[in-house]
Structures are given as C-alpha cells and as structure tokens.
GROMACS .gro file of C-alpha atoms in nm:
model
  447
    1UNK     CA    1   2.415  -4.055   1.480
    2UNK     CA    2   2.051  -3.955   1.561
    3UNK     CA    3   1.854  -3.762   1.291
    4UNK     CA    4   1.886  -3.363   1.344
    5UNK     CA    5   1.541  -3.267   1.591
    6UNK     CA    6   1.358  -2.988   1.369
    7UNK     CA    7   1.108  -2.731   1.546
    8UNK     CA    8   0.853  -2.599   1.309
    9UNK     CA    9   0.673  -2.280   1.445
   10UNK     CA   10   0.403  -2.177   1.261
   11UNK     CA   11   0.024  -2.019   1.389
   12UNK     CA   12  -0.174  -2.181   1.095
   13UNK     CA   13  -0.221  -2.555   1.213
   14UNK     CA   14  -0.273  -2.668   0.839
   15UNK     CA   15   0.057  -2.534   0.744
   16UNK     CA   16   0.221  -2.634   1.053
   17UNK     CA   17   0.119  -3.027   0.998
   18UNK     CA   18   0.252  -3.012   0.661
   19UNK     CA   19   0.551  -2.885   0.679
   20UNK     CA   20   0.558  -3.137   0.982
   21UNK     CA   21   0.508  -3.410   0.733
   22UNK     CA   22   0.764  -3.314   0.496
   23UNK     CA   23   1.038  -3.242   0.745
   24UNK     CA   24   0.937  -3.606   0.905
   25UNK     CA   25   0.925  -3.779   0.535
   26UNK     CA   26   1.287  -3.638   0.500
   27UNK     CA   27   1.370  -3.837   0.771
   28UNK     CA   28   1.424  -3.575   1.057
   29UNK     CA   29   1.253  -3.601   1.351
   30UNK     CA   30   1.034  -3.310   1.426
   31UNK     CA   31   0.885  -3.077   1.706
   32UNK     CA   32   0.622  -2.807   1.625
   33UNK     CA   33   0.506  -2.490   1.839
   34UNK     CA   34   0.184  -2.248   1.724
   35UNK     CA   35   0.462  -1.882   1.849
   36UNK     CA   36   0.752  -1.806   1.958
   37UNK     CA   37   0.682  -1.838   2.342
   38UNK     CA   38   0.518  -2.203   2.255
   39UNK     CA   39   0.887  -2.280   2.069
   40UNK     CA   40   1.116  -2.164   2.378
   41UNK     CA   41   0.932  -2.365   2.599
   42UNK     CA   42   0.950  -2.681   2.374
   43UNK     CA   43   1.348  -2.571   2.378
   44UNK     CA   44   1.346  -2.535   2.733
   45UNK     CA   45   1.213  -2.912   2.749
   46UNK     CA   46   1.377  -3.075   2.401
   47UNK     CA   47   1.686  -3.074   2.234
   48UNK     CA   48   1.655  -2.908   1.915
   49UNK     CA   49   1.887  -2.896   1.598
   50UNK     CA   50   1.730  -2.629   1.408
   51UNK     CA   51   1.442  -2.369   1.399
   52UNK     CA   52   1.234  -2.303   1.146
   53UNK     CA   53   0.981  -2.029   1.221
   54UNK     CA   54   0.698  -1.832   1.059
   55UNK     CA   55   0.762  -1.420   1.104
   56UNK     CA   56   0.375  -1.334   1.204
   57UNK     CA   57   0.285  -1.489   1.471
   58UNK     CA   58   0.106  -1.330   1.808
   59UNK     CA   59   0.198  -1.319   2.164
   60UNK     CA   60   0.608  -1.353   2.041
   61UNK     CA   61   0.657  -1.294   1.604
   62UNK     CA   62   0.932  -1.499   1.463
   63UNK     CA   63   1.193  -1.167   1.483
   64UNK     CA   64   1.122  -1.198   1.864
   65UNK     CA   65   1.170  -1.580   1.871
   66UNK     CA   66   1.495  -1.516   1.681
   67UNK     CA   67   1.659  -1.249   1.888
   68UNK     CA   68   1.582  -1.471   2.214
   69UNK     CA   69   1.752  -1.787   2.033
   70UNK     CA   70   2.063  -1.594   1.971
   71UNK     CA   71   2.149  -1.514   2.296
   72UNK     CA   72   2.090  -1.809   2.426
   73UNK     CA   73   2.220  -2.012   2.143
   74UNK     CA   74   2.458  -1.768   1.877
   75UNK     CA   75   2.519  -2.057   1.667
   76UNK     CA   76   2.171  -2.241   1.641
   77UNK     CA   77   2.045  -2.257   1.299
   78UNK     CA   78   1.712  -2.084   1.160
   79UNK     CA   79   1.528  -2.056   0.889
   80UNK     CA   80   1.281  -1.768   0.864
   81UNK     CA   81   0.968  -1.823   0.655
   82UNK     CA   82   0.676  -1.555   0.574
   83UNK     CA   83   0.419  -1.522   0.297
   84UNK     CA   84   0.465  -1.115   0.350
   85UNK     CA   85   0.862  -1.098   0.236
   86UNK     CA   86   1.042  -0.900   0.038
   87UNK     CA   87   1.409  -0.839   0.018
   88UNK     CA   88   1.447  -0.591   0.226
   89UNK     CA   89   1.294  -0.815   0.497
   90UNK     CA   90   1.503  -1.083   0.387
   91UNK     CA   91   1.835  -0.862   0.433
   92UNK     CA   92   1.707  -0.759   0.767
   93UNK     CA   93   1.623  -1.107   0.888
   94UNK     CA   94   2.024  -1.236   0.785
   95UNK     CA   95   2.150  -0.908   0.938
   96UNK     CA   96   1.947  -1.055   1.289
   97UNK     CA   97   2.075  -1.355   1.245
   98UNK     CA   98   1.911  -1.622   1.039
   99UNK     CA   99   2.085  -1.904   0.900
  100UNK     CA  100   1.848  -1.835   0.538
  101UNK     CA  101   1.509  -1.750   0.474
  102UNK     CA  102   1.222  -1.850   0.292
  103UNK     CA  103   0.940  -1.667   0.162
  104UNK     CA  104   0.577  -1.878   0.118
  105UNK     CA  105   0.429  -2.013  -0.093
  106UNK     CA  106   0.747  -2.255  -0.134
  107UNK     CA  107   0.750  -2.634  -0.266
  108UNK     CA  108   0.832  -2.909  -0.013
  109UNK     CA  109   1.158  -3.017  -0.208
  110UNK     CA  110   1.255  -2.624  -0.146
  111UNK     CA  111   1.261  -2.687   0.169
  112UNK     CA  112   1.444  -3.030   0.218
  113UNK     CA  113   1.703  -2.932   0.015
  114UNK     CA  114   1.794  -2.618   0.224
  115UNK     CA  115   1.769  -2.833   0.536
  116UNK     CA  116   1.975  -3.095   0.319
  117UNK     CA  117   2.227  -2.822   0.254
  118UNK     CA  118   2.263  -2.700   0.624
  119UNK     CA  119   2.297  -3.040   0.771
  120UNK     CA  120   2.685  -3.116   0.797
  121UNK     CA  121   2.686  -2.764   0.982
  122UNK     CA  122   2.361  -2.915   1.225
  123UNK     CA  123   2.537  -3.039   1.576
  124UNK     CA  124   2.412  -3.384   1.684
  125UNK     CA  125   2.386  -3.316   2.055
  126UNK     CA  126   2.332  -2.965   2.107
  127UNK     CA  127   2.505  -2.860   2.442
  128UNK     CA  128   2.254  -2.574   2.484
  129UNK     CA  129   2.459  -2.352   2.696
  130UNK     CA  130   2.267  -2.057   2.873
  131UNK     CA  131   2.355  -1.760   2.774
  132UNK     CA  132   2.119  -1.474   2.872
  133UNK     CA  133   2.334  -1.251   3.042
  134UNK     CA  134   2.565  -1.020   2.872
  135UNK     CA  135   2.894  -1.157   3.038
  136UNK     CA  136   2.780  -1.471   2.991
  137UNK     CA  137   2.745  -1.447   2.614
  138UNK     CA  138   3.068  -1.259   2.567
  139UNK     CA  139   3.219  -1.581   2.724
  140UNK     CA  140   3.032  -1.802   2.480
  141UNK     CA  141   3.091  -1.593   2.160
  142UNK     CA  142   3.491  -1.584   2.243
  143UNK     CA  143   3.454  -1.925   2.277
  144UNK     CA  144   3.314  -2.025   1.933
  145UNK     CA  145   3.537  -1.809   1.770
  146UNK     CA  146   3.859  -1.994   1.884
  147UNK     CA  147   3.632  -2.260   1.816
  148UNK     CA  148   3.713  -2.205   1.452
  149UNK     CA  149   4.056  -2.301   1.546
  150UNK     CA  150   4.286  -2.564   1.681
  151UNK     CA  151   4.409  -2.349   1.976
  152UNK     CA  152   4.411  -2.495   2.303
  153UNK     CA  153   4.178  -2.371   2.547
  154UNK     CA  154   4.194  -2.287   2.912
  155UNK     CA  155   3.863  -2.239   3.060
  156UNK     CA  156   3.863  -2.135   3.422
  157UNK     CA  157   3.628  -2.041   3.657
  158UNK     CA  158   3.458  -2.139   3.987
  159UNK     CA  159   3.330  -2.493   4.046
  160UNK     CA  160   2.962  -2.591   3.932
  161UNK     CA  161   2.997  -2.262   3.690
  162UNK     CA  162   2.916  -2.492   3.347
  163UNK     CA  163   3.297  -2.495   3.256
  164UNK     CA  164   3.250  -2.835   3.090
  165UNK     CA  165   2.986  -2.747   2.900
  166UNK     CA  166   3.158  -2.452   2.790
  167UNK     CA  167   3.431  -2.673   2.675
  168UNK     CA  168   3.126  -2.902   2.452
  169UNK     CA  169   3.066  -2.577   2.301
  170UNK     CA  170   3.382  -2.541   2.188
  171UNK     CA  171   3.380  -2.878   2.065
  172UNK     CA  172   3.058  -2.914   1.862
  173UNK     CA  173   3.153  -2.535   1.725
  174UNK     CA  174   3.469  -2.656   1.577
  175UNK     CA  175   3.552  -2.886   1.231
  176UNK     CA  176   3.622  -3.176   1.486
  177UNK     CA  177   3.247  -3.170   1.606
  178UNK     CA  178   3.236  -3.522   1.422
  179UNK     CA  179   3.516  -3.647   1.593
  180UNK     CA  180   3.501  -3.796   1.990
  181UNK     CA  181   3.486  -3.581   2.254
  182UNK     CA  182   3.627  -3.759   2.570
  183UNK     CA  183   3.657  -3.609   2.915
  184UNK     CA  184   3.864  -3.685   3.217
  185UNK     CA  185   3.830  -3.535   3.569
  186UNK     CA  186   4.156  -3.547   3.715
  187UNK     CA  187   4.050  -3.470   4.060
  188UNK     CA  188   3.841  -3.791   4.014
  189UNK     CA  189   4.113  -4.014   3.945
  190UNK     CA  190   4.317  -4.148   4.166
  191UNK     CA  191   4.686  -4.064   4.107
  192UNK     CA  192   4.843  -4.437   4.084
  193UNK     CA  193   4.579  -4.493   3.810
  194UNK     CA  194   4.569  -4.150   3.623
  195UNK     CA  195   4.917  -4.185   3.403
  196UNK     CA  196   4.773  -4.509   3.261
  197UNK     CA  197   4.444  -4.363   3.189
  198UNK     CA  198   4.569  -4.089   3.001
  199UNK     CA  199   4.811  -4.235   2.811
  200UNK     CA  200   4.770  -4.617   2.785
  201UNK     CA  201   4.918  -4.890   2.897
  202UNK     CA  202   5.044  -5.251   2.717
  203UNK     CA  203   4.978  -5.591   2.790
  204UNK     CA  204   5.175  -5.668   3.131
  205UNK     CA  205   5.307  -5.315   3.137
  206UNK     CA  206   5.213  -5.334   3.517
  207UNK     CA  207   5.036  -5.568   3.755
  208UNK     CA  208   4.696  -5.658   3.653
  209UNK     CA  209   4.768  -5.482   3.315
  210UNK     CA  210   4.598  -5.832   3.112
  211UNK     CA  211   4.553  -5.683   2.803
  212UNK     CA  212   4.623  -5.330   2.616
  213UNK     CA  213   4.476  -5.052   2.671
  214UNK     CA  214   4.425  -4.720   2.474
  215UNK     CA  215   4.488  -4.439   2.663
  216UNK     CA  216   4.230  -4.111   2.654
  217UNK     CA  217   4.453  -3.927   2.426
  218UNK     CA  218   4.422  -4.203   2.197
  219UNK     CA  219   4.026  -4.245   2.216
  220UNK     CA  220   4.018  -3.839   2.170
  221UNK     CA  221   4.188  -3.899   1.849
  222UNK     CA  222   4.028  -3.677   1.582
  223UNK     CA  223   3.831  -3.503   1.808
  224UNK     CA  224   3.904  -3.303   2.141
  225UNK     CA  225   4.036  -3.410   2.490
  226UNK     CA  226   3.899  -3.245   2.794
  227UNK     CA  227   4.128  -3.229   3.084
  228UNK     CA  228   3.928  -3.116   3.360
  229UNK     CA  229   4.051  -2.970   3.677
  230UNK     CA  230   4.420  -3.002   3.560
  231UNK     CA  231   4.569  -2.818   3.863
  232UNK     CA  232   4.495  -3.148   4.006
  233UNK     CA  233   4.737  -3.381   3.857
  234UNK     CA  234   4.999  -3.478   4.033
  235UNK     CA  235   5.380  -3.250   3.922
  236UNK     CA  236   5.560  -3.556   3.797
  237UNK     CA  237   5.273  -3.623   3.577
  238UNK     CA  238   5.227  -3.272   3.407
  239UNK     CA  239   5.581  -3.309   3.283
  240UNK     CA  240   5.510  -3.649   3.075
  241UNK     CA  241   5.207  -3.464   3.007
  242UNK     CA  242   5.373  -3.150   2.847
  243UNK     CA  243   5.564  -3.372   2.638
  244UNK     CA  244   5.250  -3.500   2.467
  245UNK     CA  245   5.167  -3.191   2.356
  246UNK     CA  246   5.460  -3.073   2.222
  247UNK     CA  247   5.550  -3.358   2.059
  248UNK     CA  248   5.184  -3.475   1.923
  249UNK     CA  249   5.242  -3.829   1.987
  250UNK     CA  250   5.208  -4.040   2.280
  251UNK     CA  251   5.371  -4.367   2.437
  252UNK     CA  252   5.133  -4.617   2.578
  253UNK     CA  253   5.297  -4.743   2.961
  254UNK     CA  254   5.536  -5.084   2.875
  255UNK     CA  255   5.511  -4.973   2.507
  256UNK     CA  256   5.819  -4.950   2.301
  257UNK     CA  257   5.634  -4.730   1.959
  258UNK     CA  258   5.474  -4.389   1.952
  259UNK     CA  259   5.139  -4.306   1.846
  260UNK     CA  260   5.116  -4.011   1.654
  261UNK     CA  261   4.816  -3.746   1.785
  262UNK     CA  262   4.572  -3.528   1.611
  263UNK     CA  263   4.399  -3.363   1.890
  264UNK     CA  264   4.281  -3.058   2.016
  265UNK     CA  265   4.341  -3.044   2.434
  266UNK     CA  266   4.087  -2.844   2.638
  267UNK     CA  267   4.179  -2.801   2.993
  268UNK     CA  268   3.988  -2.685   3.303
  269UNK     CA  269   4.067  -2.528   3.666
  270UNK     CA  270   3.863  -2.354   3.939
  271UNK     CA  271   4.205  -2.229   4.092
  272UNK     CA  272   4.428  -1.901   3.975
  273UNK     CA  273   4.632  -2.096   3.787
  274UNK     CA  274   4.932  -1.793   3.788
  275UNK     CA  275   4.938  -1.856   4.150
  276UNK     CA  276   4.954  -2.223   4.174
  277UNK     CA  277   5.280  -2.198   3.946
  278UNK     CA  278   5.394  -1.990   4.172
  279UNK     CA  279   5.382  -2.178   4.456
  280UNK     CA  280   5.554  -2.467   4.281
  281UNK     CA  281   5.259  -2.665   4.274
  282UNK     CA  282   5.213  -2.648   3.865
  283UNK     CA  283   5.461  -2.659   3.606
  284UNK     CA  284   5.524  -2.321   3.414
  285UNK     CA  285   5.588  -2.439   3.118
  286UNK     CA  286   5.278  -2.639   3.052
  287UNK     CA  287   5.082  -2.371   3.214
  288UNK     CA  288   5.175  -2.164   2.916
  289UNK     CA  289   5.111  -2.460   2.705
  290UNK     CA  290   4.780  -2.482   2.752
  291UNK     CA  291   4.686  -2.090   2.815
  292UNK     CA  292   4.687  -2.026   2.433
  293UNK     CA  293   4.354  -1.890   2.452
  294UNK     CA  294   4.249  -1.854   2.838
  295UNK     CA  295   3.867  -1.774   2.884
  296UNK     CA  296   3.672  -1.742   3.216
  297UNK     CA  297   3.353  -1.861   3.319
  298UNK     CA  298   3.195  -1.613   3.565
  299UNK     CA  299   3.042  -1.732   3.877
  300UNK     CA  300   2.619  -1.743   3.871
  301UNK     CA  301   2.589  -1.445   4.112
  302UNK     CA  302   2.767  -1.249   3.869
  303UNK     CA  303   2.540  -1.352   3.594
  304UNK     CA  304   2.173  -1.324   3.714
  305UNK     CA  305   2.004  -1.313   3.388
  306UNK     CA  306   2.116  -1.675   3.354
  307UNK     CA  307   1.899  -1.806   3.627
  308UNK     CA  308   1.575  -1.724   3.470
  309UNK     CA  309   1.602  -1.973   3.176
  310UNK     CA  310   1.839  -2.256   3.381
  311UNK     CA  311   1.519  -2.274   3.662
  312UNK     CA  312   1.284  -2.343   3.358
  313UNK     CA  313   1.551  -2.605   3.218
  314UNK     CA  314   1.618  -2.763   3.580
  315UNK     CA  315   1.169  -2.786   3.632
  316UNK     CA  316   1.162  -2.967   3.295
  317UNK     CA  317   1.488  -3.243   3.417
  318UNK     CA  318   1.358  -3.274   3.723
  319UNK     CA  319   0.923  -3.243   3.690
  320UNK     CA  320   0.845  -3.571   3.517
  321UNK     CA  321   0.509  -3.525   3.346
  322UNK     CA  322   0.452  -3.231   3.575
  323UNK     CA  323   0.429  -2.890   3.357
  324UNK     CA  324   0.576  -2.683   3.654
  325UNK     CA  325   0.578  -2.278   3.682
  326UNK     CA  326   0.749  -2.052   3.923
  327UNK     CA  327   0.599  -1.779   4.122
  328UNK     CA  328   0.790  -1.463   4.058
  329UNK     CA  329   0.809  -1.455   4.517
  330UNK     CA  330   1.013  -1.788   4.413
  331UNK     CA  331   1.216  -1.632   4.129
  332UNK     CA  332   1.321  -1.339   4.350
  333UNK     CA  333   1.451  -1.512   4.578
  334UNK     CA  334   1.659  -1.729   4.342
  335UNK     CA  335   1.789  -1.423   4.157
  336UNK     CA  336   1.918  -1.249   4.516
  337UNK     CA  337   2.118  -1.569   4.640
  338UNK     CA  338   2.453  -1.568   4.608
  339UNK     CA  339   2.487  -1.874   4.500
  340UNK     CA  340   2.847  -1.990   4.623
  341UNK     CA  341   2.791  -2.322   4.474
  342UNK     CA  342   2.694  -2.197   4.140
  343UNK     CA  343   2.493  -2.398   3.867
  344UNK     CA  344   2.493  -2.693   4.054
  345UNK     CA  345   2.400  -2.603   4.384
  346UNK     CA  346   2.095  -2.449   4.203
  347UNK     CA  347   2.025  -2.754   4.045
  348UNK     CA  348   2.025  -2.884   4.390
  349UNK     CA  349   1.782  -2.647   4.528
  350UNK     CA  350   1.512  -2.664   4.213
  351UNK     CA  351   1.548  -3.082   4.309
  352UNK     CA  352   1.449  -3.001   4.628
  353UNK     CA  353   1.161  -2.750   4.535
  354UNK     CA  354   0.973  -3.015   4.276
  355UNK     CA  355   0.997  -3.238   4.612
  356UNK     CA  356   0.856  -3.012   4.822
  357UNK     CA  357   0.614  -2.854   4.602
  358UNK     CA  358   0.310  -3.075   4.558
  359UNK     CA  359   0.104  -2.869   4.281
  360UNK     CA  360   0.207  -2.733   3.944
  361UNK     CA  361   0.321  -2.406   4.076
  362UNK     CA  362   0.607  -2.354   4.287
  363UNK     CA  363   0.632  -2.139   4.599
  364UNK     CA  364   0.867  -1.924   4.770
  365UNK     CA  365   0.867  -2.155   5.075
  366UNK     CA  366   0.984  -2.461   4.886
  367UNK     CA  367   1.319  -2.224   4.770
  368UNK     CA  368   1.554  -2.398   5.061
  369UNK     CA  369   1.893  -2.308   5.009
  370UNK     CA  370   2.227  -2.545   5.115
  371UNK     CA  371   2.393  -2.435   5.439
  372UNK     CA  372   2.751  -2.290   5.291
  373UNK     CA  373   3.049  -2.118   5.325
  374UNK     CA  374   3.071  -1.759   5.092
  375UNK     CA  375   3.341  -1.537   5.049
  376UNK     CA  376   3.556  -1.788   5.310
  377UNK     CA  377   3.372  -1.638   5.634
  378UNK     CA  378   3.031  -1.573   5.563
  379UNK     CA  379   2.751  -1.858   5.619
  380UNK     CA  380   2.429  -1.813   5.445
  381UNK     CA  381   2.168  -2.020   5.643
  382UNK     CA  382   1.885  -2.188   5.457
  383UNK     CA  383   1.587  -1.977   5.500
  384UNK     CA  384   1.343  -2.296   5.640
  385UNK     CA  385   1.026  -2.017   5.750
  386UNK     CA  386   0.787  -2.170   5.561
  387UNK     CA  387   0.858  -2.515   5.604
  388UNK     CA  388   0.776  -2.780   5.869
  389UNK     CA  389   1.039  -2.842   6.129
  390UNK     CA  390   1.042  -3.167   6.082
  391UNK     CA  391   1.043  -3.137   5.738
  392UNK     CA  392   1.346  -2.841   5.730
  393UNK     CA  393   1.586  -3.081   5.949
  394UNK     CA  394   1.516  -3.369   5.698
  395UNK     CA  395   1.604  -3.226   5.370
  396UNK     CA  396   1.958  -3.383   5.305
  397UNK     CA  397   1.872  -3.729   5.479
  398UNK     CA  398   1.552  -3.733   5.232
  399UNK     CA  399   1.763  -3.666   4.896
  400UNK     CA  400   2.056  -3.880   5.059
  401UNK     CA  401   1.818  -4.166   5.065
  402UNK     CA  402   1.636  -4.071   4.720
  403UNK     CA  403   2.025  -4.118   4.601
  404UNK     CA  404   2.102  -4.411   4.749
  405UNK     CA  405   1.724  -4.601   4.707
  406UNK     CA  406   1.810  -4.517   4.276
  407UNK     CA  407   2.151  -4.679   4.317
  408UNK     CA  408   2.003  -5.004   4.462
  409UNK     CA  409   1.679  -5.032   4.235
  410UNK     CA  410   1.964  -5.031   3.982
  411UNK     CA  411   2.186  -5.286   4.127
  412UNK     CA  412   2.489  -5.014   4.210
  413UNK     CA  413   2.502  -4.873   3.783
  414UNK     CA  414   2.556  -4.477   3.843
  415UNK     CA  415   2.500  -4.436   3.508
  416UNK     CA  416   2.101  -4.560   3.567
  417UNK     CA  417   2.083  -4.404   3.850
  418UNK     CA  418   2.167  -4.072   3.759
  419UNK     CA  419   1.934  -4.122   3.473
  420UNK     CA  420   1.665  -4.213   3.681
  421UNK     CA  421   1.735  -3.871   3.937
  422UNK     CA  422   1.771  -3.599   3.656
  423UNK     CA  423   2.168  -3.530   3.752
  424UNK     CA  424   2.513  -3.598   3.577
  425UNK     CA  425   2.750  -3.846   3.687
  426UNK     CA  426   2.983  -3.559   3.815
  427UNK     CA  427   2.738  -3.491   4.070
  428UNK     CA  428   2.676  -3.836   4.193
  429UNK     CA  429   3.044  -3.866   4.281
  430UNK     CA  430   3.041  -3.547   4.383
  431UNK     CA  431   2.704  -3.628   4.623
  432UNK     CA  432   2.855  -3.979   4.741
  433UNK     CA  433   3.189  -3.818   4.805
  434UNK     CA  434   3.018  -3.591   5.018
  435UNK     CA  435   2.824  -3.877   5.182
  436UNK     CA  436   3.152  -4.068   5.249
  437UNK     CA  437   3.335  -3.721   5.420
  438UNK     CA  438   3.019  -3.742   5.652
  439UNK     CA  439   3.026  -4.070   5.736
  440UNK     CA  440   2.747  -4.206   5.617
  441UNK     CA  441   2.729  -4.591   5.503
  442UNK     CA  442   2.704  -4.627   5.100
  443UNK     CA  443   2.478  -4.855   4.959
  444UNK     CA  444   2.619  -5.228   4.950
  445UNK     CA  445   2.570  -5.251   4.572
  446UNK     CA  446   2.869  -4.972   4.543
  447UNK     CA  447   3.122  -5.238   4.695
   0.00000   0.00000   0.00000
C-alpha cells in the first residue's frame, strides 16, 4: 500500500518546510500549499489523504478551506492548526468538521502521533467524488452512511453519471476498505463467458477450461463486489446468481465443494429497474435482493454546481504540464448544456477543448459539444461557430485516430493506452465499441 499523501497549508514558508520535513521523516509523502485556494488546486491536480491546514491565512483562511473540502469530500480528514486558539475555537472548528485540531507552538512528535493515530481511518486511494451540488452531496452522505454497514447497495442512475465511483465511495467508507474491491461490467461481458467469470470454473469444467479459475466473487472475498449494469445479465443467470447471495457461498463451474463468501455486493443499472421486472426481463426476487438500500445518482444537468470543479479536474487529466484556466464565456456554456451524456461526455468535450485550445486559457469556441439524442427526440447540434470548417467536420476522425495511434505505440495494451490518453478503460471500450457500430477498421494490434 502507498504511504497516505499529506497536504500541509500553511502562509509562513519556514513553518510550512518544517512541518514538511517532519511529515516526510514519518514516512508520508507530502504536498504543501501557502492558502486555501493554493490547497484546492493542488487537490484538483493530486490525490490527497489528509489536510492539515493553518486557520489564518489570506485570499481563502483555513475555516474557508475546510467548509469547501466537506462538500466535496464529507469524509476527508483534517487537522486544523493555529497559534491564535482557544477552546472555543477548537469546539467550533470540530463542530465544522475537523477530524482534530492543533494549536501552535506544538512538538513534531505531537504531530506524528496524531497522524499515527488517524491512519487506519486514512483511505489509500481516495475516490474523490464531486460533490458540490446539494443533490449531489445528499447522494454521497446517504451513501457513506450505509457505508457503515453491510447492506447491499443499488445505485442507479443514468449512464456516464459517476455510479461506479459512487459505489468506491461506498467501499473505501466502509470496515472492508482494506479488503479488494473488484468490478465487473456485465454489459461488457459476453454472456457464454459471464457465468464462469463470476463464479469460477475447475480444471476441464468446460472446453479450454486448462486450469482453475477463481471466480469474481471469490477474488472480492473480504472486500466488496461491484456488479455493474446488472439489468444486463442474462435471466437464467440472475437465478444462480440470487442463490449466491442468499446462501453466502458459491460453486465454482465442474466443482463438486462450496466456497463459503464474506462479501458485500454492490450493484448498478441505468434502467428503472421496477419496470424491467415487470416486463419479465429481471427476476423479482433478486431485484429485492439487492434493493436493500437503493440510492440514485442524478444526471449532470440536474446537478450544475458539479461541473465547476469536474472541468478543473478533467484540465489537470488531460493538460500535461499545461496549467490550463477557463474563461467564464467557456464555463457558461458548459453549465447551460444539457449534457445527455453526463460526466463522460463532458470529459469528452474538455479532451477536445485542451486539443483545440493552443494557449493556457481556454475559449468559448473550443467548447464543441457531441451531436446527440436528448429527451428521445430532441438533437442538440454541436455549436462549431468559432471553429474552422475543416477543423469542425474533423473532430471525431482526429480523437478516433489519437485513440487508435496510443493503442499501436503500445502494441494493442488498453491499459497503456488509456494511461497515455487521460481516460478509463470503460471508455475505451466504450469509444472502440462505438468505432466498431460505425464501421471503422480497429487497429491490427487489437486482433
């Protein structure tokens, strides 16, 4: 497990260093910012485990810094530090939500040993879920409190809406946060291979079955197993699946012995789930299975405030070296789309605007949008008036290329590639998919 990643924000540069050294000599690795705007843009670039933060500081004080950290991370842990404390400002501080607080002067050993103390609760990959608007954070806070738990969870919600990373949340919130936490996309498998996937198969079970396998169930042991876009595995399957769950234990294909489960199940579904039961088309008894706790995800147009701070996070994935800014022409007109295909399509679009934007700051004209269907009729059209014509009619043959030249610089691995373009695996198979349906060649390294 990698060290915990501490940010130390503190305006006096001699304190700041040495608290930097003593956080580093404890063996943590460390990030520093001089206020609290300097720290949310080293969050909005870096992963980080836990804040520690002076209270007066100018342009943003550390009871700004705070309030801004927990809304867009509730369960992020801070220290507060000030030479000027006294208990009331103490009480106040815990009441805002700091993890503890520490008032200056205060020996180095002081402070290890708190961070010490706090460390089984510090996640080691923090998913960082936004969580600026209010809807958005009533989803999140429901969802760390049945974190607490060992319910099972039913997150639904449109596609590209961050339902997976609502389900890390849950994960990393939850005493099984040291355990694994294994996905699987159902709609990515296909069907002949999914049962054996899931549960396993024995030496010879089938053909070209040459040695055992563990199923995901039994990889997710001790941990949590994400089952993402359920509503598309196939009927027969959701029966053997219910089983599972009720009974806790699993039977690997051409096995004869059952392996007994501890694990908590986490499913996900961009359809009305209700309504596929009632078209026959999922089984009603597992449906209520795995409903224990149902939560949904709104869609990004519903949750506006969330754009803001997933743009800044997108220019940072996707702008290299480049320290990129927004001009707030550009920002309106992100905050006004609809955005039919949610977080990802506007992951899409800020890809395209770092291409087309050749400076540090980007423009309104570089905002292109995807041609889609919204609402099931309406087609938004990609507003192209301030870009070459050329240019405009080029954009998906440029990024379809820019996807297929990282796949061959890296001999057909997806997992390089999508490390080398800034985007998850889900969205390469999603973008390659999409590349197939139109009938485009893939690259000859895929076959």
């Amino acid at each position: 497990m990698n060290a915990p990643q501490v940010l130390i924000v503190e305006d006096d540069a001699t304190l700041r260093g040495a608290l930097c050294q003593t956080m580093e000599y404890g063996g943590y690795q460390v990030l520093n910012a001089r206020n609290g705007k300097d720290a949310l843009a080293v969050m909005d670039r870096e992963t980080v485990d836990l804040v520690i933060s002076d209270v007066q500081m100018d342009e943003m004080d550390g009871t700004q810094l705070l309030q801004v950290v927990r809304r867009r991370e509730p369960t992020l842990p801070f220290v507060m530090m000030t030479a000027h404390g006294s208990v009331q400002h103490a009480v106040q501080s815990m009441r805002d939500g700091a993890t503890d607080y520490l008032q200056k002067p205060f020996e180095a050993n002081v402070l290890l040993d708190m961070v010490s103390r706090m460390e089984t609760h510090l996640p080691s990959q923090q998913t960082h879920m936004i969580a600026e608007a209010a809807n958005t954070r009533q989803v999140l806070d429901m969802a760390l409190r049945v974190a607490l738990t060992d319910a099972t969870v039913l997150i639904s919600g449109e596609s590209g809406t961050g339902k997976e990373v609502l389900a890390r949340a849950v994960h990393e919130g939850s005493e099984r946060r040291d355990g694994p936490f294994i996905a699987l996309n159902c709609a990515a498998m296909p069907e002949s291979m999914l049962e054996s996937i899931l549960f396993g198969y024995e030496k010879g079970a089938f053909t070209g079955a040459h040695q055992s396998r563990a199923g995901k169930f039994e990889q997710a042991n001790g941990g949590t197993l994400l089952l993402d876009e359920i509503t598309e595995m196939p009927i027969e399957l959701q029966a053997k699946l219910l089983r599972v769950l009720q009974e806790r234990e699993v039977e690997r294909l051409g096995g004869s012995g059952l392996i007994d489960l501890d694990v908590r199940v986490i499913a996900t579904t961009n359809r009305k789930l209700n309504e596929e039961v009632a078209e026959g088309r999922f089984r009603e008894d597992l449906f209520y299975r795995l409903s224990v706790f149902p939560v949904e995800l709104p869609p990004l147009r519903e949750r506006s405030d969330d754009i803001g701070p997933l743009v800044q996070r997108f220019l940072g994935n996707h702008g290299g070296d480049r320290q990129l800014t927004l001009t707030d022409d550009a920002l309106q007109k992100l905050t006004s789309h609809p955005w039919p295909g949610n977080i990802r399509e506007l992951d899409n679009c800020i890809q395209r605007a770092v291409i087309l934007s050749g400076g540090q700051c980007i423009e309104a004209h570089a905002i292109v949008f995807d041609s889609a269907v919204f609402d099931g009729a309406a087609e938004t059209v990609a507003d192209t008036s301030g870009l070459p014509p050329a240019l405009d009619g080029d954009l998906k043959a440029r990024e379809r290329d820019l996807i297929f030249s990282a796949l061959t610089a890296v001999n057909g691995s997806r997992k390089k590639a999508c490390e080398r373009l800034g985007i998850s695996e889900r969205t390469l198979r999603y973008k390659l998919a999409r590349f197939r349906e139109e009938g485009h060649a893939l690259p000859s390294c895929l076959a």
